[in-house]
Short mmCIF file of C-alpha atoms and ligand atoms in Angstrom, two decimals:
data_model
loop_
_atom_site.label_atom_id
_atom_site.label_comp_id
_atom_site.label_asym_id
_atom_site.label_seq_id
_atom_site.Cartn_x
_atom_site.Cartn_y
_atom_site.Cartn_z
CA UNK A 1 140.41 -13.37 58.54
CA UNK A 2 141.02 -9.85 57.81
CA UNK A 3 140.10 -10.06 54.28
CA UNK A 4 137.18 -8.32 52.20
CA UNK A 5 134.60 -11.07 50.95
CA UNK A 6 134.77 -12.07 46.91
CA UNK A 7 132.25 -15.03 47.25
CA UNK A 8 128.66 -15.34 48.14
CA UNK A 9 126.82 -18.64 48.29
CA UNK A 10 123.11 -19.13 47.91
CA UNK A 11 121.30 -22.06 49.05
CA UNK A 12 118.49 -22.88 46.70
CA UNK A 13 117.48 -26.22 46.92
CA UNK A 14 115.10 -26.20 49.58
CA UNK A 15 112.19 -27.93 48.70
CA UNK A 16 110.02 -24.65 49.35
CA UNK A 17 107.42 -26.68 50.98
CA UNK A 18 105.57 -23.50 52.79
CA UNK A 19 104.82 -21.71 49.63
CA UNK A 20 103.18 -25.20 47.67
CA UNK A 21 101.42 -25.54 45.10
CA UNK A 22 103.12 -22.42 43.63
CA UNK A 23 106.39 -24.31 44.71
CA UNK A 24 105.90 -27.16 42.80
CA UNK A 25 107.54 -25.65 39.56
CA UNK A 26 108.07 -22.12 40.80
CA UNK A 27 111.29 -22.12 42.60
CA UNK A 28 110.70 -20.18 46.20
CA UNK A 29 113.53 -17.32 45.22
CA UNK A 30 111.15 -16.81 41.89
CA UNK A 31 108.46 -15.35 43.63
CA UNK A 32 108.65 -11.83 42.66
CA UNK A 33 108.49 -8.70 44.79
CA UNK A 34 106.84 -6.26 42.89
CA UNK A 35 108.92 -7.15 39.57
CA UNK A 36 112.31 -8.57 40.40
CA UNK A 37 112.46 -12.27 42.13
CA UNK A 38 113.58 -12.44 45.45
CA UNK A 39 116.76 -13.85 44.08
CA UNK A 40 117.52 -10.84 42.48
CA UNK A 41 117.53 -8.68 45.22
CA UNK A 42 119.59 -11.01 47.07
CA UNK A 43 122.21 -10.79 44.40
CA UNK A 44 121.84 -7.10 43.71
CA UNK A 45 122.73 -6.91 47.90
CA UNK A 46 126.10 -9.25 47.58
CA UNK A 47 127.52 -7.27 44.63
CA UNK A 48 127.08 -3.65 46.58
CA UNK A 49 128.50 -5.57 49.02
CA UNK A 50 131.71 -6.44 46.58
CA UNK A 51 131.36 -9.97 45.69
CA UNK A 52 132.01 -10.73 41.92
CA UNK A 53 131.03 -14.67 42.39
CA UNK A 54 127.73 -15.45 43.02
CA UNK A 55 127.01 -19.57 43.58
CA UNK A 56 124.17 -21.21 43.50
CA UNK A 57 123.52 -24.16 45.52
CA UNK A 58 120.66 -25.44 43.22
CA UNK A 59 119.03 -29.25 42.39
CA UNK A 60 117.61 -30.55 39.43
CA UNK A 61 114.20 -28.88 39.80
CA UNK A 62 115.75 -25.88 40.02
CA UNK A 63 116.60 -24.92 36.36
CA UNK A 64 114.42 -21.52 36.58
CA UNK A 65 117.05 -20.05 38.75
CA UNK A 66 120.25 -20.88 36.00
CA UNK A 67 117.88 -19.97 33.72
CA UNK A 68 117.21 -16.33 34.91
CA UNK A 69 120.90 -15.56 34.53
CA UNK A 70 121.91 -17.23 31.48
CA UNK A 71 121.12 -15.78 28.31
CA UNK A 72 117.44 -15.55 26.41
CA UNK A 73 118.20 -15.72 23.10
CA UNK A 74 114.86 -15.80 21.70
CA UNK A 75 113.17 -13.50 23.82
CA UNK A 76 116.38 -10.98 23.40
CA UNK A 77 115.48 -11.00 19.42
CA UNK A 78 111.93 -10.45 19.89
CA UNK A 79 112.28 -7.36 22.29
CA UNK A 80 115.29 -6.30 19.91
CA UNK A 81 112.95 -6.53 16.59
CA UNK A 82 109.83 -4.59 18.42
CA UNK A 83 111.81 -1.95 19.41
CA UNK A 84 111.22 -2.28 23.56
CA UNK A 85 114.84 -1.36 24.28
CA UNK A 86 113.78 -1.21 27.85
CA UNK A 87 112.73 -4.46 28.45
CA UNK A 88 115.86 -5.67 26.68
CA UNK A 89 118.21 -4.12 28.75
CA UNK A 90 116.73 -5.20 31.90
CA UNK A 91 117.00 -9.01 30.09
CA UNK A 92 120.38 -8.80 28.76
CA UNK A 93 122.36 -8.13 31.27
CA UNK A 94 121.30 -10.04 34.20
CA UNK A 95 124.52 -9.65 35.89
CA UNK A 96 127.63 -6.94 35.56
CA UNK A 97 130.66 -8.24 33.45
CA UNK A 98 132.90 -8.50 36.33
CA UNK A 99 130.25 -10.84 38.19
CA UNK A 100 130.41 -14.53 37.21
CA UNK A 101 127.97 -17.01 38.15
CA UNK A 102 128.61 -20.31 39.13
CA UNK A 103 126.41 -23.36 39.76
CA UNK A 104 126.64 -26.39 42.38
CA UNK A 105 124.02 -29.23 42.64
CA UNK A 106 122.79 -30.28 45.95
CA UNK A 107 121.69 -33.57 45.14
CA UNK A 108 119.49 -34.34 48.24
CA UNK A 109 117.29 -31.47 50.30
CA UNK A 110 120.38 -32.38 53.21
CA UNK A 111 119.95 -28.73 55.08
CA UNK A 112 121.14 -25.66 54.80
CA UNK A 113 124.31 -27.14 56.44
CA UNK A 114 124.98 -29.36 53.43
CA UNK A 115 124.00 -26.85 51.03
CA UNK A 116 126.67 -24.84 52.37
CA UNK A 117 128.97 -27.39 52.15
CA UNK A 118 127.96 -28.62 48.71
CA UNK A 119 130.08 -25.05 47.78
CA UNK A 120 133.54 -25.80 49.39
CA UNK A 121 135.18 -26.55 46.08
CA UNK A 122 134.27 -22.98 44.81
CA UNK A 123 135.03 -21.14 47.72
CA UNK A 124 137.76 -22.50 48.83
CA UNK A 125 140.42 -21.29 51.33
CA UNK A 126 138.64 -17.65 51.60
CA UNK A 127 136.08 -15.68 53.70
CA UNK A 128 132.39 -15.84 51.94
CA UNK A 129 129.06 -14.66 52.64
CA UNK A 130 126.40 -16.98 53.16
CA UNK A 131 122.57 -15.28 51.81
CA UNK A 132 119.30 -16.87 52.24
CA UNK A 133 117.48 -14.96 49.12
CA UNK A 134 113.61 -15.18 51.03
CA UNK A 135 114.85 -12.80 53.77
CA UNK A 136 114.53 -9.39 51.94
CA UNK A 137 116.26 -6.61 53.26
CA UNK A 138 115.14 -3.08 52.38
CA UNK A 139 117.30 -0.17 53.01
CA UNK A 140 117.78 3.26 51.77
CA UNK A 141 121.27 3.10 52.49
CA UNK A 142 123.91 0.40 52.54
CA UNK A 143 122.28 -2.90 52.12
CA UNK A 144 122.85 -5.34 55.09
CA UNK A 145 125.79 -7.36 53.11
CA UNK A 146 128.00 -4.63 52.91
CA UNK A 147 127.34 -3.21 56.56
CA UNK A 148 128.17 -6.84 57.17
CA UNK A 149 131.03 -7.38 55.11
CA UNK A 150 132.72 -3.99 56.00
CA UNK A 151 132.61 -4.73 59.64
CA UNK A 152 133.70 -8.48 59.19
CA UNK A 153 137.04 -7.01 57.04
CA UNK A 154 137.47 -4.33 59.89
CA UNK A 155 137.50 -6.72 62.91
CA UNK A 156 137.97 -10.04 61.25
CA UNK A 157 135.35 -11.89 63.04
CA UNK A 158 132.69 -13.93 61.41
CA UNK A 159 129.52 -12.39 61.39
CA UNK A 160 125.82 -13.21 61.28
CA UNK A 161 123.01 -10.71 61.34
CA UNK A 162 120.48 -10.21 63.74
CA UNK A 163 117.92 -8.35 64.39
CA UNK A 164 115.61 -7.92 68.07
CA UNK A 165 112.60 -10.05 67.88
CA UNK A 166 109.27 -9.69 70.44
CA UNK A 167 109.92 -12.25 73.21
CA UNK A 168 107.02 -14.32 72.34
CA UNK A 169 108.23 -14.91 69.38
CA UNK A 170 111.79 -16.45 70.27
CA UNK A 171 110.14 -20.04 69.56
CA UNK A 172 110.20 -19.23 65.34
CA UNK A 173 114.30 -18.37 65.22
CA UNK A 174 117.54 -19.18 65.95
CA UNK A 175 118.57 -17.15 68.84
CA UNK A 176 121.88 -15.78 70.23
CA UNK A 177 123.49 -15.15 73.31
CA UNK A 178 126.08 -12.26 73.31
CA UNK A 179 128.30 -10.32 74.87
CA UNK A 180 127.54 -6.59 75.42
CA UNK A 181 127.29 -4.30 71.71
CA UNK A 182 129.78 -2.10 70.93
CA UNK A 183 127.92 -0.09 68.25
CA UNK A 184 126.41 -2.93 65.95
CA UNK A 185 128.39 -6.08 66.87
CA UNK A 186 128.47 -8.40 69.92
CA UNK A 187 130.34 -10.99 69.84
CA UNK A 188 128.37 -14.56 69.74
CA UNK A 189 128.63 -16.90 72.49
CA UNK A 190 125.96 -18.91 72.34
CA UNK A 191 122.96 -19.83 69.70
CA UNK A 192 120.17 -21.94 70.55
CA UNK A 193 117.35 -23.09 67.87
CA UNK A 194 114.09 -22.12 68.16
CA UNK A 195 114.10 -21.28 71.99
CA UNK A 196 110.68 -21.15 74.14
CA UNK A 197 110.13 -17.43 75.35
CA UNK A 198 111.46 -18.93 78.79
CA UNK A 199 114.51 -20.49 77.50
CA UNK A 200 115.54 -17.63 75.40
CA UNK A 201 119.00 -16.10 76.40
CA UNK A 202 118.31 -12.78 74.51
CA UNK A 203 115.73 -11.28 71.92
CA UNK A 204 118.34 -11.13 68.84
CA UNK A 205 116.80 -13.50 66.04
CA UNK A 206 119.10 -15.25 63.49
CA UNK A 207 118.57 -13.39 60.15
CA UNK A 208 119.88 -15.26 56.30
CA UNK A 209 122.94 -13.13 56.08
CA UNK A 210 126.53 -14.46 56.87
CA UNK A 211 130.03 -14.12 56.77
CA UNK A 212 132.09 -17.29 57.50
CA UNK A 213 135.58 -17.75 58.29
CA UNK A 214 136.16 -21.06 55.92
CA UNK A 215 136.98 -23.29 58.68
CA UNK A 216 133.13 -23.87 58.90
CA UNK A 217 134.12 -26.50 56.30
CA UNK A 218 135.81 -28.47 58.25
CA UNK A 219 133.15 -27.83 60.83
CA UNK A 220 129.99 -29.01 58.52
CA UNK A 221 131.93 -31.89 57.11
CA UNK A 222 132.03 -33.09 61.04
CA UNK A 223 128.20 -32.27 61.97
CA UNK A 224 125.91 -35.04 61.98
CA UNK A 225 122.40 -34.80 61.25
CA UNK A 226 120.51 -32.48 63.83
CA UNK A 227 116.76 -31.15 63.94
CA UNK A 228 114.70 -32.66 61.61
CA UNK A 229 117.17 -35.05 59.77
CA UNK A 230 119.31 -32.00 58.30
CA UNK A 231 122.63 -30.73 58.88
CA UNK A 232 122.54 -27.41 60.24
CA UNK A 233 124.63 -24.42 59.57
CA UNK A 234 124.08 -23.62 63.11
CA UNK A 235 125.50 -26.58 64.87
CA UNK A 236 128.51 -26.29 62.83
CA UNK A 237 128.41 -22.20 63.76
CA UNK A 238 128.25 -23.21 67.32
CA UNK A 239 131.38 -24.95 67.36
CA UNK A 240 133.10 -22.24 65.18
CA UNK A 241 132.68 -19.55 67.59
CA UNK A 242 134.14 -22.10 70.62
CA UNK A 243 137.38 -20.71 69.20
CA UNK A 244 136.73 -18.16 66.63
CA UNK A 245 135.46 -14.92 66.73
CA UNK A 246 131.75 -14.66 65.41
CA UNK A 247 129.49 -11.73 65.70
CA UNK A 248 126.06 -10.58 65.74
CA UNK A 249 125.58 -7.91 63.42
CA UNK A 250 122.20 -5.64 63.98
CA UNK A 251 122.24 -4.36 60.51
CA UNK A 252 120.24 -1.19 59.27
CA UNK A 253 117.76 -2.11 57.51
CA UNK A 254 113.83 -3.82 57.61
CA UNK A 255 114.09 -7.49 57.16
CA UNK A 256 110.88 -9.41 55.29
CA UNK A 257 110.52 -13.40 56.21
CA UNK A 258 109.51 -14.37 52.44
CA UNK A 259 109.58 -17.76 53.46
CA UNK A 260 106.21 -17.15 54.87
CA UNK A 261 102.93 -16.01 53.13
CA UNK A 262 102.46 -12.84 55.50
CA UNK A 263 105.84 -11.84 54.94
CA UNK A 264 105.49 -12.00 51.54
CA UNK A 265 102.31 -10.27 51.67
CA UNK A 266 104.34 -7.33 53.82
CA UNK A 267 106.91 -7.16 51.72
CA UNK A 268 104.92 -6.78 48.57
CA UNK A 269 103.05 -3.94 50.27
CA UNK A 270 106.44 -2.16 51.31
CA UNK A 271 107.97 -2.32 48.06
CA UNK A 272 104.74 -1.26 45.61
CA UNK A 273 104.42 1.35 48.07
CA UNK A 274 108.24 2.41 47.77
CA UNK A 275 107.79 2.00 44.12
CA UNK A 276 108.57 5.50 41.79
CA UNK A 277 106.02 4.39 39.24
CA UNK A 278 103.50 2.26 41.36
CA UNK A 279 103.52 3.90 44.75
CA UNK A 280 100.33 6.12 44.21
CA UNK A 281 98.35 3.48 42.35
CA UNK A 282 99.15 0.83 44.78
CA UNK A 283 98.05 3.41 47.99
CA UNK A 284 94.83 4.33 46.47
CA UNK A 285 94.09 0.21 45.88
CA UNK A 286 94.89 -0.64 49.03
CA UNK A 287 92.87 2.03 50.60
CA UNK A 288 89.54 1.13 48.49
CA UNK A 289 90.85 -2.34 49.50
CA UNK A 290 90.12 -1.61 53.36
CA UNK A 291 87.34 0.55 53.38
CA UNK A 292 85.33 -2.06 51.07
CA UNK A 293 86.60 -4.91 53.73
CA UNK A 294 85.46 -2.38 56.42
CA UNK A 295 82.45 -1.90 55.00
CA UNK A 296 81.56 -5.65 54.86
CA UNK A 297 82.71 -5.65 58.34
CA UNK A 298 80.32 -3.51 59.74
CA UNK A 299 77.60 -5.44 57.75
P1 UTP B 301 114.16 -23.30 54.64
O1 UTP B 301 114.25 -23.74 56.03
O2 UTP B 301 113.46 -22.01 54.35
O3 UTP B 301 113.53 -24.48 53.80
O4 UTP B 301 115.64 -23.24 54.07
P2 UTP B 301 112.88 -24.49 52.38
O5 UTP B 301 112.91 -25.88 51.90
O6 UTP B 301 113.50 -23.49 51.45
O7 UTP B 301 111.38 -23.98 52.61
P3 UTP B 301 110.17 -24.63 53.44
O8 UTP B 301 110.50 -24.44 54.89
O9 UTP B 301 110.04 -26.08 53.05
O10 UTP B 301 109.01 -23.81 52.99
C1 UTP B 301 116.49 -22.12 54.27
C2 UTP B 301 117.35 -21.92 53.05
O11 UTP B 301 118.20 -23.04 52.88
C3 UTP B 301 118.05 -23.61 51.59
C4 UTP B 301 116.68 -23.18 51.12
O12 UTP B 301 116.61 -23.15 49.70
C5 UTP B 301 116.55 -21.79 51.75
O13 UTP B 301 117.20 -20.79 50.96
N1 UTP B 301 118.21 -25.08 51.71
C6 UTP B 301 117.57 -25.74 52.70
C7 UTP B 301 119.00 -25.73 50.80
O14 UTP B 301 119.60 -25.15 49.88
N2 UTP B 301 119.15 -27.09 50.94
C8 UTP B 301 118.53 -27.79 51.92
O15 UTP B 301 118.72 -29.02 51.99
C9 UTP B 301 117.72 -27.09 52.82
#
């Protein structure tokens, strides 16, 4: 599989049920981060990384996501005519020229499996990356796609990242078995979902970044319903690496789990505090923030 990735898929037709009500017409990879949706951070990651076709595994409910890359006509001519030429570029050019988007309709909430699956026609014969949009990774450096995607075209294994978890927390992830690292890969050979602390085989949690050979397809299109009703990406992963190479990547990198309300909380924090035009405002409010809750504390 020694080829450099082209393709990323996104699943985005989960039903988002975590972050409801703001889920019931706000798409989960809308919530913003400061003031970019987690969707586009995902897809600012996959083209550093070199992929020029971004699809979308979306549903019906989903328009907000097409939306946000298609073109604003209305709003374009408004920003145009008032003169904010900074507002229009960030709207007009949601994506580079060389970048096409593409959209595929999961028709049922089937799993991430499925949703996978739903974008075999587009990928095709090929490599592809595989990103969950509500992990946010934040790096100085080379973001965790293209750490990924370089080491997957070096050694041509598949690769999933990973990143060490505390023990008591084994019970919330996917977790793998490996053999030993050599630098920042070990090769996979074993995952188990959602393991109690005792059952664990390692520490390394499961993060939403892949790179799949494509015989997953062939894999997913054979994997019958697991936990809860849904095909999963990782059954069909565990049978891959039975005789394919697949890797855990420990990327560089802090990962955020904005599927959940603390990590969006965290991340929020991170970034405003990262922020060139926000970071001092955003300090000095959340330090009034704690020293009022303090205060009411010791009351
Ligand atoms: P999650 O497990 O986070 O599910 O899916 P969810 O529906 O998005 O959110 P909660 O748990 O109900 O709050 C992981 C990823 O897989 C996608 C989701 O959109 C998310 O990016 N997914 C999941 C699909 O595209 N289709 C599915 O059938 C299931």
């Amino acid at each position: 599989m020694k080829r450099r990735i082209r393709k990323a898929v996104f699943p985005v037709a989960g039903l988002g049920t975590r972050f409801l009500p703001a889920t019931k017409t706000v798409p989960k990879e809308m919530l913003p981060i400061v003031d970019r949706p987690l969707i586009q951070y995902a897809v600012d990651e996959a083209i550093e990384a070199g992929c020029d076709t971004l699809i979308f595994v979306t549903n019906r409910y989903k328009h907000a996501v097409a939306d946000y890359f298609d073109k604003a006509y209305e709003l374009e001519d408004k920003l145009a005519r008032a003169g904010k030429l900074e507002q229009l570029e960030m709207v007009r050019n949601p994506l580079p020229r060389n970048v096409r988007a593409v959209f595929v309709t999961q028709a049922e909430a089937l799993g991430l499996g499925h949703a996978v699956l739903c974008a075999r026609p587009v990928v095709g014969d090929e490599p592809f990356a595989v990103m969950l949009p509500d992990d946010l990774i934040w790096n100085r450096g080379d973001g965790a796609l293209k750490q990924m995607a370089d080491a997957a075209e070096a050694s041509g294994s598949s690769m999933i990242a990973v990143q060490d978890v505390p023990r008591d927390q084994t019970g919330s992830y996917g977790i793998v078995a490996t053999d030993d690292f050599t630098g920042r890969e070990g090769r996979i050979r074993g995952m188990v979902e959602k393991p109690s602390p005792d059952d664990a085989p390692s520490t390394l949690a499961v993060v939403g970044r892949y790179v799949l050979d494509p015989r997953i397809f062939d894999l997913l299109e054979s994997t019958d319903a697991g936990a809860g009703g849904e095909i999963q990406l990782t059954d069909a992963i565990a049978r891959l690496l039975q005789d394919h190479p697949v890797s855990a990547y420990r990327f560089r990198g802090t990962r955020f789990d904005c599927g959940t309300h603390i990590g969006l909380i965290e991340a929020t924090i991170r970034y405003a505090l990262d922020h060139e035009k926000l970071s001092e405002a955003a300090a000095t409010m959340m330090q009034s923030a704690l020293d009022e809750l303090g205060v009411r504390e010791i009351d």
